[in-house]
């Protein structure tokens, strides 16, 4: 009898973890442009990354559709037509599947495959990657394309396991959907996700109770179907749209006004805010240049939005709770909505302030706060993510001498340009902490990182170099720059924000994304490369 075949280790030039926006484009670049052998490993059953999982009611991107796409291929830009001002989750999934099929990417993606560990072997200069199912791969380059918002943060509330009803996290939504009709539903969380889901759930639930810990600003999205004229304009202006997204600090296709809120006469300022409110969307924060850097300026926007909340919400006690916001406008990710505040005027919706009376327990019947019991059939946790570092640290990633990434980042993420970690040669983190990532329209940040990584690998191969890793001094300097950039804005004033890791108990409080602006960051990365990868050690 012959012995059974041994599990074979597949040898690759590059292994990519994740098949969302970043993983797909990274595969295309390394496989088709550089001719490398590449494998993508993906936990989900299909492409899409965070959009594969975030199927909750109302899930929609808050970047405008004509800029929420790849721009590397003008034909692709012209042939794809978005239907609404903001793309809805199913349409984004259709788009990413279209891209994957158009460029024949799926044949190199292994779905339903979760990476358990990735260990660097110094003698061989290779990454040894193992999946949870026990498959093994080795690769010279390891690229994490795991997204920033992909590890669900389910709060550790005692008693959850005793709940007799059903509960869901918005970032792990069942594919078959959830029927809320006739149900008493509780939504915990009023970030961008809760603010999108609440109005939709309220339409069918018998009763919806919203558990709000931190009140939030929100501006109307004003979503509409795109007109034929607009679609034509997009097709005719692909180069201009691409240029705009590359020239602005946050990768959106709109420019920030040069006006200052503090020096604009009150009536004119009010009129400008009114116009921006009518127009809707994230560009509300572009009304004035000083909104994110000057507290006095920010206060004017905050007061305007609070005024709108009081105008819209008819119950004064509810309006007061919703407008009792403890941070500057846009210091947390600013949500945009469709009828969010209006939803509190419905008979079947009530608001519970869990800052004043925290959730203490989940009982078999529902949620118990310090002040009372709320019987529920369904609990929806719209409680966000272990953002940015979460998806990386849940894998067993070890660099030189077995150094665990989790240990290297015990006091918070430390890397160079958000791209590479000292002691982890040939590991690249697409939109890693320390890069603009979540402060930017994501596809723009992703394309820049993927292209930089591709050029870097091409540079190494052209020179017969085997390895790249950052110089620890360059890491120290970059961490300082990330902190300085954040401190030059009002962003750190939102002390509960996930930008700071404050939403996950025990997570180090470090401002994670680079706040110096995408266009500026792009220039820094290009200059580093042009100077022979300054700050990196190539060998
Ligand atoms: P966010 O923005 O992190 O919002 C999560 C919300 O859940 C927020 O209101 C939290 O309150 C609340 N939360 C979290 N844990 C609890 C507990 N234990 N009890 C009560 N309330 C809680 O996540 P989203 O999914 O809305 O948005 C994430 C990003 O996805 C978004 O910015 C877009 O970029 C897309 P807190 O503010 O922490 O007091």
Coordinates of C-alpha atoms and ligand atoms in Angstrom, one line a residue:
X1 CA 0.0 0.0 0.0
X2 CA 1.4 3.4 -0.9
X3 CA 1.4 6.1 1.8
X4 CA -1.1 8.9 1.6
X5 CA 0.1 12.0 -0.2
X6 CA 1.7 14.5 2.1
X7 CA 0.1 17.9 2.4
X8 CA 2.0 20.0 -0.1
X9 CA 3.3 23.5 0.6
X10 CA 2.6 25.8 -2.3
X11 CA 5.4 28.2 -3.1
X12 CA 4.6 31.6 -4.3
X13 CA 6.2 34.9 -5.0
X14 CA 3.4 36.7 -3.1
X15 CA 0.5 35.9 -0.9
X16 CA -2.3 38.3 -0.3
X17 CA -4.7 38.1 2.5
X18 CA -8.2 39.5 1.7
X19 CA -10.3 39.9 -1.5
X20 CA -11.9 43.3 -1.0
X21 CA -11.0 46.4 -2.9
X22 CA -7.3 46.1 -1.9
X23 CA -6.7 42.4 -2.4
X24 CA -8.3 42.4 -5.8
X25 CA -6.2 45.3 -7.1
X26 CA -3.1 44.0 -5.5
X27 CA -3.6 40.6 -7.2
X28 CA -4.1 42.3 -10.6
X29 CA -0.9 44.4 -10.2
X30 CA 1.4 41.6 -9.0
X31 CA 0.1 38.9 -11.2
X32 CA -0.7 40.7 -14.5
X33 CA 1.8 43.7 -14.3
X34 CA 4.8 42.0 -12.6
X35 CA 4.1 38.4 -13.7
X36 CA 4.5 37.0 -10.2
X37 CA 2.9 33.8 -8.9
X38 CA 0.3 35.0 -6.5
X39 CA -2.4 33.5 -4.3
X40 CA -5.2 35.4 -2.4
X41 CA -6.7 33.8 0.7
X42 CA -10.1 35.1 1.7
X43 CA -12.3 34.1 4.7
X44 CA -15.5 34.9 2.9
X45 CA -17.3 32.9 0.3
X46 CA -16.8 35.7 -2.3
X47 CA -15.1 38.9 -3.1
X48 CA -16.1 42.2 -1.4
X49 CA -14.2 42.5 1.9
X50 CA -16.1 44.5 4.4
X51 CA -19.1 44.8 2.0
X52 CA -19.4 41.0 1.9
X53 CA -20.3 41.1 5.6
X54 CA -22.0 44.4 6.1
X55 CA -25.4 43.5 4.7
X56 CA -27.5 45.2 7.3
X57 CA -30.6 47.1 6.3
X58 CA -29.7 50.5 4.8
X59 CA -26.0 49.5 4.2
X60 CA -24.7 52.1 1.8
X61 CA -21.3 53.8 1.2
X62 CA -21.1 57.4 2.2
X63 CA -18.6 58.2 -0.5
X64 CA -20.3 59.3 -3.7
X65 CA -20.5 56.4 -6.2
X66 CA -18.7 58.1 -9.1
X67 CA -15.6 58.3 -6.8
X68 CA -16.1 55.0 -4.9
X69 CA -14.4 52.9 -7.5
X70 CA -11.1 52.0 -9.1
X71 CA -9.6 54.6 -11.3
X72 CA -6.6 52.6 -12.7
X73 CA -8.5 51.7 -15.9
X74 CA -10.3 54.4 -17.8
X75 CA -12.4 51.8 -19.7
X76 CA -13.5 50.2 -16.5
X77 CA -14.5 53.7 -15.3
X78 CA -16.5 54.3 -18.4
X79 CA -18.2 51.0 -18.7
X80 CA -19.5 50.7 -15.1
X81 CA -22.6 52.7 -14.3
X82 CA -23.7 53.4 -10.8
X83 CA -27.4 53.9 -10.2
X84 CA -27.5 56.2 -7.2
X85 CA -25.6 59.1 -5.6
X86 CA -24.3 56.7 -3.0
X87 CA -23.8 53.0 -3.8
X88 CA -25.8 50.5 -1.8
X89 CA -24.2 47.4 -0.5
X90 CA -25.6 45.0 -3.2
X91 CA -24.5 47.4 -6.0
X92 CA -20.9 47.5 -4.5
X93 CA -20.9 43.7 -4.5
X94 CA -22.0 43.7 -8.1
X95 CA -19.2 46.1 -9.0
X96 CA -16.5 44.2 -7.2
X97 CA -17.7 40.9 -8.8
X98 CA -17.7 42.7 -12.2
X99 CA -14.0 43.8 -11.6
X100 CA -13.0 40.3 -10.4
X101 CA -14.6 38.7 -13.5
X102 CA -13.4 41.3 -16.0
X103 CA -9.8 40.8 -15.0
X104 CA -10.2 37.1 -14.3
X105 CA -9.1 37.4 -10.7
X106 CA -11.2 34.7 -9.0
X107 CA -9.0 31.9 -10.3
X108 CA -6.3 33.0 -8.0
X109 CA -8.5 33.6 -4.9
X110 CA -9.2 30.8 -2.5
X111 CA -12.5 31.6 -0.7
X112 CA -13.7 30.2 2.6
X113 CA -10.1 30.2 3.7
X114 CA -9.0 31.9 6.9
X115 CA -5.4 32.6 7.6
X116 CA -4.4 31.3 11.0
X117 CA -0.7 32.2 11.0
X118 CA 2.1 33.9 9.0
X119 CA 5.6 33.3 10.2
X120 CA 8.7 34.8 8.7
X121 CA 11.6 32.4 8.2
X122 CA 14.8 34.5 8.1
X123 CA 17.1 31.8 6.7
X124 CA 14.9 31.2 3.7
X125 CA 13.6 34.8 3.6
X126 CA 10.1 33.5 3.1
X127 CA 6.8 33.9 4.8
X128 CA 5.2 30.6 5.9
X129 CA 1.5 30.9 5.9
X130 CA -0.9 28.4 7.4
X131 CA -4.7 28.4 7.0
X132 CA -7.2 27.3 9.7
X133 CA -7.8 24.2 7.6
X134 CA -4.1 23.4 7.7
X135 CA -3.1 24.3 4.2
X136 CA 0.4 25.7 3.9
X137 CA 2.0 28.3 1.6
X138 CA 5.3 30.0 1.5
X139 CA 5.9 33.4 -0.2
X140 CA 8.6 36.0 -0.5
X141 CA 6.1 38.8 -0.1
X142 CA 3.2 38.9 2.2
X143 CA 0.6 41.5 1.7
X144 CA -2.3 42.1 4.1
X145 CA -5.3 43.5 2.4
X146 CA -7.6 42.8 5.4
X147 CA -9.4 46.2 5.5
X148 CA -9.7 48.6 8.4
X149 CA -13.2 47.8 9.5
X150 CA -13.6 44.1 9.3
X151 CA -13.4 42.8 12.9
X152 CA -16.8 43.1 14.5
X153 CA -16.8 44.6 18.0
X154 CA -19.5 42.7 19.9
X155 CA -19.7 44.3 23.3
X156 CA -19.0 42.0 26.2
X157 CA -22.3 42.6 28.0
X158 CA -23.1 40.0 30.7
X159 CA -26.0 37.8 30.0
X160 CA -26.0 37.9 26.2
X161 CA -25.8 34.2 26.1
X162 CA -29.0 33.9 28.1
X163 CA -31.0 36.1 25.6
X164 CA -34.1 34.2 24.4
X165 CA -34.5 36.3 21.3
X166 CA -32.2 36.7 18.3
X167 CA -29.2 39.0 18.2
X168 CA -27.0 40.2 15.3
X169 CA -24.0 42.4 14.7
X170 CA -24.3 44.6 11.7
X171 CA -20.9 43.6 10.4
X172 CA -21.8 39.9 10.4
X173 CA -25.2 40.1 8.9
X174 CA -27.0 36.9 7.8
X175 CA -27.1 36.6 4.0
X176 CA -30.8 35.6 4.1
X177 CA -31.7 38.9 5.9
X178 CA -33.7 39.5 9.0
X179 CA -37.4 40.0 9.1
X180 CA -38.3 42.7 11.7
X181 CA -42.0 42.8 11.1
X182 CA -44.0 42.6 14.3
X183 CA -40.8 42.4 16.4
X184 CA -39.6 44.5 19.3
X185 CA -36.2 45.5 18.2
X186 CA -33.3 47.1 20.1
X187 CA -30.4 48.8 18.2
X188 CA -27.3 49.4 20.3
X189 CA -25.0 52.1 18.7
X190 CA -25.5 55.3 16.8
X191 CA -22.4 55.5 14.7
X192 CA -22.6 55.6 10.9
X193 CA -24.0 52.1 10.8
X194 CA -26.7 52.6 13.4
X195 CA -27.7 55.9 11.8
X196 CA -28.2 54.1 8.4
X197 CA -30.0 51.0 9.9
X198 CA -32.3 52.7 12.4
X199 CA -34.7 54.4 9.8
X200 CA -35.0 51.2 7.8
X201 CA -35.6 48.9 10.7
X202 CA -38.2 51.3 12.1
X203 CA -40.2 50.9 9.0
X204 CA -41.1 47.3 9.7
X205 CA -40.5 46.7 13.4
X206 CA -43.4 46.7 15.8
X207 CA -41.3 48.9 18.1
X208 CA -37.7 50.0 17.9
X209 CA -35.7 51.1 20.9
X210 CA -32.4 52.8 20.2
X211 CA -29.8 52.6 22.9
X212 CA -27.5 55.6 22.5
X213 CA -24.3 55.9 24.4
X214 CA -22.8 58.9 22.5
X215 CA -25.0 61.3 20.6
X216 CA -23.8 61.9 17.1
X217 CA -23.9 64.6 14.4
X218 CA -25.4 63.6 11.2
X219 CA -26.1 65.4 7.9
X220 CA -28.6 64.4 5.3
X221 CA -27.1 62.2 2.6
X222 CA -29.7 63.3 0.0
X223 CA -29.3 60.1 -1.9
X224 CA -31.0 60.1 -5.3
X225 CA -31.0 58.0 -8.4
X226 CA -28.4 59.4 -10.8
X227 CA -29.7 61.2 -13.8
X228 CA -28.7 60.2 -17.3
X229 CA -27.0 63.6 -17.6
X230 CA -24.9 62.9 -14.6
X231 CA -24.0 59.4 -15.8
X232 CA -22.9 60.9 -19.1
X233 CA -20.9 63.6 -17.3
X234 CA -19.0 60.9 -15.3
X235 CA -18.2 58.9 -18.5
X236 CA -16.9 62.1 -20.2
X237 CA -14.9 63.2 -17.2
X238 CA -13.1 60.1 -15.8
X239 CA -9.7 61.8 -16.0
X240 CA -10.9 64.9 -14.1
X241 CA -12.7 62.8 -11.4
X242 CA -9.5 60.8 -10.9
X243 CA -7.5 64.0 -10.7
X244 CA -9.8 65.6 -8.2
X245 CA -9.7 62.5 -5.9
X246 CA -6.0 62.6 -6.0
X247 CA -5.7 66.3 -5.3
X248 CA -7.9 66.6 -2.3
X249 CA -6.9 65.9 1.3
X250 CA -9.6 63.2 1.8
X251 CA -9.7 61.6 -1.7
X252 CA -13.3 62.8 -2.3
X253 CA -14.1 64.5 -5.6
X254 CA -14.9 67.8 -3.9
X255 CA -12.7 70.6 -2.9
X256 CA -12.6 72.2 0.6
X257 CA -13.6 75.9 0.6
X258 CA -10.9 78.4 1.3
X259 CA -13.4 80.5 3.4
X260 CA -12.9 80.5 7.2
X261 CA -16.0 80.0 9.3
X262 CA -14.6 82.4 12.0
X263 CA -14.2 85.3 9.6
X264 CA -17.5 84.8 7.7
X265 CA -20.3 87.1 8.8
X266 CA -22.9 85.2 10.8
X267 CA -25.8 85.5 8.3
X268 CA -23.6 84.5 5.4
X269 CA -22.2 81.6 7.4
X270 CA -25.7 80.4 8.2
X271 CA -26.7 80.7 4.6
X272 CA -23.7 78.6 3.5
X273 CA -24.5 75.9 6.1
X274 CA -28.1 75.9 4.9
X275 CA -27.0 75.4 1.4
X276 CA -24.6 72.6 2.4
X277 CA -27.3 70.9 4.5
X278 CA -29.6 71.0 1.4
X279 CA -26.9 69.6 -0.8
X280 CA -26.1 66.9 1.8
X281 CA -23.3 64.5 2.1
X282 CA -19.8 64.5 3.5
X283 CA -19.0 67.7 1.8
X284 CA -20.8 69.5 4.5
X285 CA -17.5 69.5 6.3
X286 CA -15.9 71.2 3.3
X287 CA -18.1 74.3 3.8
X288 CA -15.2 76.1 5.6
X289 CA -11.5 75.4 5.7
X290 CA -11.1 75.8 9.4
X291 CA -13.8 73.3 10.6
X292 CA -11.4 70.6 11.6
X293 CA -8.6 72.7 12.9
X294 CA -10.2 75.5 14.9
X295 CA -12.6 74.7 17.7
X296 CA -14.3 78.1 17.4
X297 CA -15.0 77.4 13.8
X298 CA -16.1 73.9 14.5
X299 CA -18.5 75.2 17.2
X300 CA -20.4 77.1 14.5
X301 CA -21.0 73.9 12.5
X302 CA -21.9 72.0 15.7
X303 CA -24.4 74.6 16.7
X304 CA -26.0 74.6 13.2
X305 CA -26.5 70.8 13.3
X306 CA -27.8 70.9 16.9
X307 CA -30.3 73.5 15.7
X308 CA -31.4 71.2 12.9
X309 CA -31.9 68.3 15.4
X310 CA -34.2 70.5 17.6
X311 CA -36.1 71.7 14.5
X312 CA -36.7 68.1 13.2
X313 CA -37.3 66.1 16.3
X314 CA -40.7 67.1 17.8
X315 CA -40.3 65.6 21.3
X316 CA -38.1 68.1 23.1
X317 CA -36.7 65.5 25.6
X318 CA -35.7 63.2 22.7
X319 CA -34.3 66.1 20.7
X320 CA -32.2 67.2 23.8
X321 CA -30.7 63.7 24.1
X322 CA -29.9 63.5 20.4
X323 CA -28.3 67.0 20.4
X324 CA -26.3 66.4 23.6
X325 CA -23.1 65.7 21.6
X326 CA -19.8 65.7 23.5
X327 CA -17.3 66.0 20.7
X328 CA -16.5 68.5 17.9
X329 CA -18.3 68.0 14.6
X330 CA -16.4 65.4 12.3
X331 CA -13.9 64.6 15.1
X332 CA -15.5 61.2 14.9
X333 CA -16.4 59.8 11.5
X334 CA -19.2 62.1 10.5
X335 CA -22.3 60.0 9.5
X336 CA -24.7 61.0 6.8
X337 CA -28.2 59.7 6.8
X338 CA -31.6 59.3 5.2
X339 CA -34.3 60.5 7.7
X340 CA -32.3 59.6 10.8
X341 CA -33.6 62.3 13.1
X342 CA -37.0 62.2 11.5
X343 CA -37.3 58.6 12.6
X344 CA -37.6 59.7 16.2
X345 CA -40.9 61.3 15.3
X346 CA -42.4 57.9 14.6
X347 CA -44.8 56.4 17.2
X348 CA -42.9 53.1 17.2
X349 CA -39.4 54.5 18.0
X350 CA -38.0 55.5 21.3
X351 CA -34.5 56.6 22.5
X352 CA -32.8 55.4 25.6
X353 CA -29.7 57.3 26.9
X354 CA -27.3 54.6 28.0
X355 CA -24.6 57.2 28.9
X356 CA -26.9 58.4 31.7
X357 CA -28.0 54.8 32.6
X358 CA -25.6 52.2 31.1
X359 CA -26.6 48.8 29.9
X360 CA -25.9 46.5 32.8
X361 CA -27.2 43.2 31.8
X362 CA -28.9 41.3 29.0
X363 CA -31.7 39.2 30.4
X364 CA -33.6 36.4 28.6
X365 CA -36.2 39.0 27.9
X366 CA -34.2 41.9 26.7
X367 CA -31.8 44.7 27.8
X368 CA -31.6 45.9 31.4
X369 CA -30.1 49.4 32.0
X370 CA -29.4 50.9 35.4
X371 CA -32.9 52.5 35.1
X372 CA -35.1 49.8 33.7
X373 CA -35.9 46.8 31.6
X374 CA -36.6 46.9 27.8
X375 CA -38.2 43.7 26.5
X376 CA -37.0 42.8 23.1
X377 CA -37.3 40.0 20.4
X378 CA -34.2 41.1 18.4
X379 CA -31.1 43.0 19.4
X380 CA -29.0 44.6 16.7
X381 CA -25.4 45.5 17.7
X382 CA -24.4 48.4 15.5
X383 CA -21.3 48.7 17.8
X384 CA -18.6 49.0 15.2
X385 CA -15.3 47.3 14.8
X386 CA -11.9 46.7 16.4
X387 CA -10.7 49.0 13.7
X388 CA -7.5 49.1 11.8
X389 CA -5.3 46.9 14.0
X390 CA -8.0 44.3 14.9
X391 CA -7.9 42.4 11.6
X392 CA -4.1 42.2 11.7
X393 CA -3.7 41.3 15.3
X394 CA -6.2 38.5 15.3
X395 CA -3.8 36.5 13.1
X396 CA -0.7 35.0 14.5
X397 CA 1.8 37.1 12.5
X398 CA 5.4 36.7 13.5
X399 CA 8.5 38.5 12.1
X400 CA 12.2 38.0 12.7
X401 CA 13.1 35.8 15.7
X402 CA 9.4 34.9 16.2
X403 CA 8.4 38.4 17.2
X404 CA 4.6 38.5 17.4
X405 CA 3.0 41.5 15.8
X406 CA 0.7 41.8 18.7
X407 CA 3.7 42.1 21.0
X408 CA 5.5 44.5 18.8
X409 CA 2.3 46.7 18.9
X410 CA 1.5 46.2 22.5
X411 CA 1.5 49.9 23.1
X412 CA -0.2 50.7 19.8
X413 CA 0.7 50.3 16.1
X414 CA 4.2 51.4 15.1
X415 CA 5.3 51.2 11.5
X416 CA 6.7 53.3 8.7
X417 CA 4.3 55.1 6.4
X418 CA 1.6 52.7 7.5
X419 CA 3.2 50.3 5.0
X420 CA 5.8 48.2 6.8
X421 CA 6.7 47.2 10.3
X422 CA 10.3 47.0 11.6
X423 CA 11.4 43.3 12.1
X424 CA 8.8 42.0 9.6
X425 CA 10.7 42.0 6.3
X426 CA 8.7 41.9 3.0
X427 CA 5.4 42.3 4.9
X428 CA 3.2 45.1 3.5
X429 CA 0.0 46.3 5.1
X430 CA -2.4 47.9 2.6
X431 CA -4.1 50.9 4.3
X432 CA -2.4 50.0 7.6
X433 CA -2.6 52.2 10.7
X434 CA -0.3 55.2 10.2
X435 CA -1.6 55.8 6.7
X436 CA -4.6 58.0 5.7
X437 CA -6.9 55.0 5.2
X438 CA -10.2 55.6 6.9
X439 CA -9.8 59.4 6.8
X440 CA -9.8 59.1 3.0
X441 CA -12.2 57.8 0.4
X442 CA -11.0 54.2 0.7
X443 CA -10.5 53.2 -3.0
X444 CA -8.2 56.2 -3.4
X445 CA -6.1 55.3 -0.4
X446 CA -6.1 51.7 -1.6
X447 CA -5.0 52.4 -5.1
X448 CA -2.1 54.5 -3.9
X449 CA -0.9 51.8 -1.5
X450 CA -1.2 49.0 -3.9
X451 CA 0.6 50.9 -6.6
X452 CA 3.4 51.9 -4.3
X453 CA 3.8 48.3 -3.1
X454 CA 3.8 47.0 -6.6
X455 CA 6.5 49.5 -7.7
X456 CA 8.5 48.7 -4.6
X457 CA 8.5 45.0 -5.4
X458 CA 9.3 45.7 -9.0
X459 CA 12.3 47.8 -7.8
X460 CA 13.6 45.0 -5.6
X461 CA 13.3 42.4 -8.4
X462 CA 14.9 44.6 -11.0
X463 CA 17.9 44.9 -8.7
X464 CA 18.0 41.3 -7.4
X465 CA 17.3 42.5 -3.9
X466 CA 15.5 40.0 -1.7
X467 CA 14.3 42.0 1.2
X468 CA 12.8 45.3 2.3
X469 CA 12.0 46.5 5.8
X470 CA 11.9 49.8 7.6
X471 CA 14.8 51.3 9.6
X472 CA 13.6 51.5 13.3
X473 CA 14.6 55.2 13.3
X474 CA 12.4 55.9 10.3
X475 CA 9.5 54.2 12.2
X476 CA 10.1 56.4 15.3
X477 CA 10.1 59.5 13.1
X478 CA 6.9 58.4 11.3
X479 CA 5.1 57.6 14.5
X480 CA 5.9 61.2 15.6
X481 CA 4.7 62.6 12.3
X482 CA 1.4 60.6 12.7
X483 CA 0.9 62.1 16.2
X484 CA 1.8 65.6 15.1
X485 CA -0.6 65.4 12.1
X486 CA -3.4 64.3 14.4
X487 CA -2.6 66.9 17.0
X488 CA -2.8 69.7 14.4
X489 CA -6.5 68.8 14.1
X490 CA -9.5 68.5 16.4
X491 CA -9.7 64.8 15.8
X492 CA -8.1 63.7 19.1
X493 CA -10.7 65.7 21.0
X494 CA -13.2 62.9 20.3
X495 CA -11.8 60.8 23.1
X496 CA -14.3 57.9 22.6
X497 CA -13.5 57.5 18.9
X498 CA -12.4 54.3 17.2
X499 CA -9.7 56.4 15.4
X500 CA -8.1 56.2 18.9
X501 CA -9.0 52.6 19.6
X502 CA -11.2 53.9 22.5
X503 CA -14.2 51.8 21.5
X504 CA -12.5 48.5 22.4
X505 CA -11.9 47.9 26.1
X506 CA -8.2 47.5 26.8
X507 CA -7.0 48.6 23.4
X508 CA -4.1 51.1 23.6
X509 CA -5.2 54.7 22.9
X510 CA -3.2 55.8 19.9
X511 CA -4.5 57.9 17.1
X512 CA -4.2 55.4 14.3
X513 CA -4.8 57.0 10.8
X514 CA -2.5 59.6 9.3
X515 CA -4.4 62.9 9.4
X516 CA -2.0 65.0 7.3
X517 CA -4.1 64.5 4.1
X518 CA -4.0 62.0 1.3
X519 CA -2.5 64.2 -1.3
X520 CA 0.4 65.2 1.1
X521 CA 0.8 61.6 2.1
X522 CA 1.0 60.5 -1.5
X523 CA 3.8 63.0 -2.1
X524 CA 5.7 61.7 1.0
X525 CA 5.5 58.1 -0.3
X526 CA 6.6 59.1 -3.8
X527 CA 9.5 61.1 -2.5
X528 CA 10.6 58.2 -0.3
X529 CA 10.6 55.9 -3.3
X530 CA 12.3 58.4 -5.5
X531 CA 15.1 58.7 -3.0
X532 CA 15.8 55.0 -3.2
X533 CA 13.3 54.0 -0.5
X534 CA 14.7 56.3 2.1
X535 CA 14.1 55.0 5.6
X536 CA 13.9 51.4 4.4
X537 CA 16.7 48.9 4.5
X538 CA 17.0 47.0 1.2
X539 CA 19.2 43.9 1.1
Ligands
LIG1 P1 -18.9 53.1 15.3 O1 -18.7 54.4 14.6 O2 -17.7 52.6 16.1 O3 -20.2 53.2 16.2 C1 -20.5 52.3 17.1 C2 -21.6 52.7 18.0 O4 -21.9 51.7 19.0 C3 -21.2 54.0 18.8 O5 -22.4 54.7 18.9 C4 -20.8 53.4 20.1 O6 -20.9 54.3 21.2 C5 -21.8 52.3 20.3 N1 -21.3 51.3 21.2 C6 -20.2 50.5 21.1 N2 -20.1 49.7 22.2 C7 -21.2 50.0 22.9 C8 -21.7 49.5 24.2 N3 -21.0 48.5 24.8 N4 -22.8 50.0 24.7 C9 -23.5 50.9 24.0 N5 -23.1 51.5 22.9 C10 -22.0 51.0 22.3 O7 -19.2 52.0 14.2 P2 -20.1 52.0 12.9 O8 -20.2 50.6 12.5 O9 -21.3 52.8 13.1 O10 -19.2 52.8 11.9 C11 -17.9 52.4 11.6 C12 -17.5 52.9 10.3 O11 -17.9 52.1 9.2 C13 -18.0 54.2 9.9 O12 -17.3 55.3 10.5 C14 -17.8 54.2 8.4 O13 -16.5 54.5 8.1 C15 -18.1 52.8 8.1 P3 -19.6 55.3 21.6 O14 -19.6 56.3 20.5 O15 -18.4 54.3 21.6 O16 -20.0 55.7 22.9

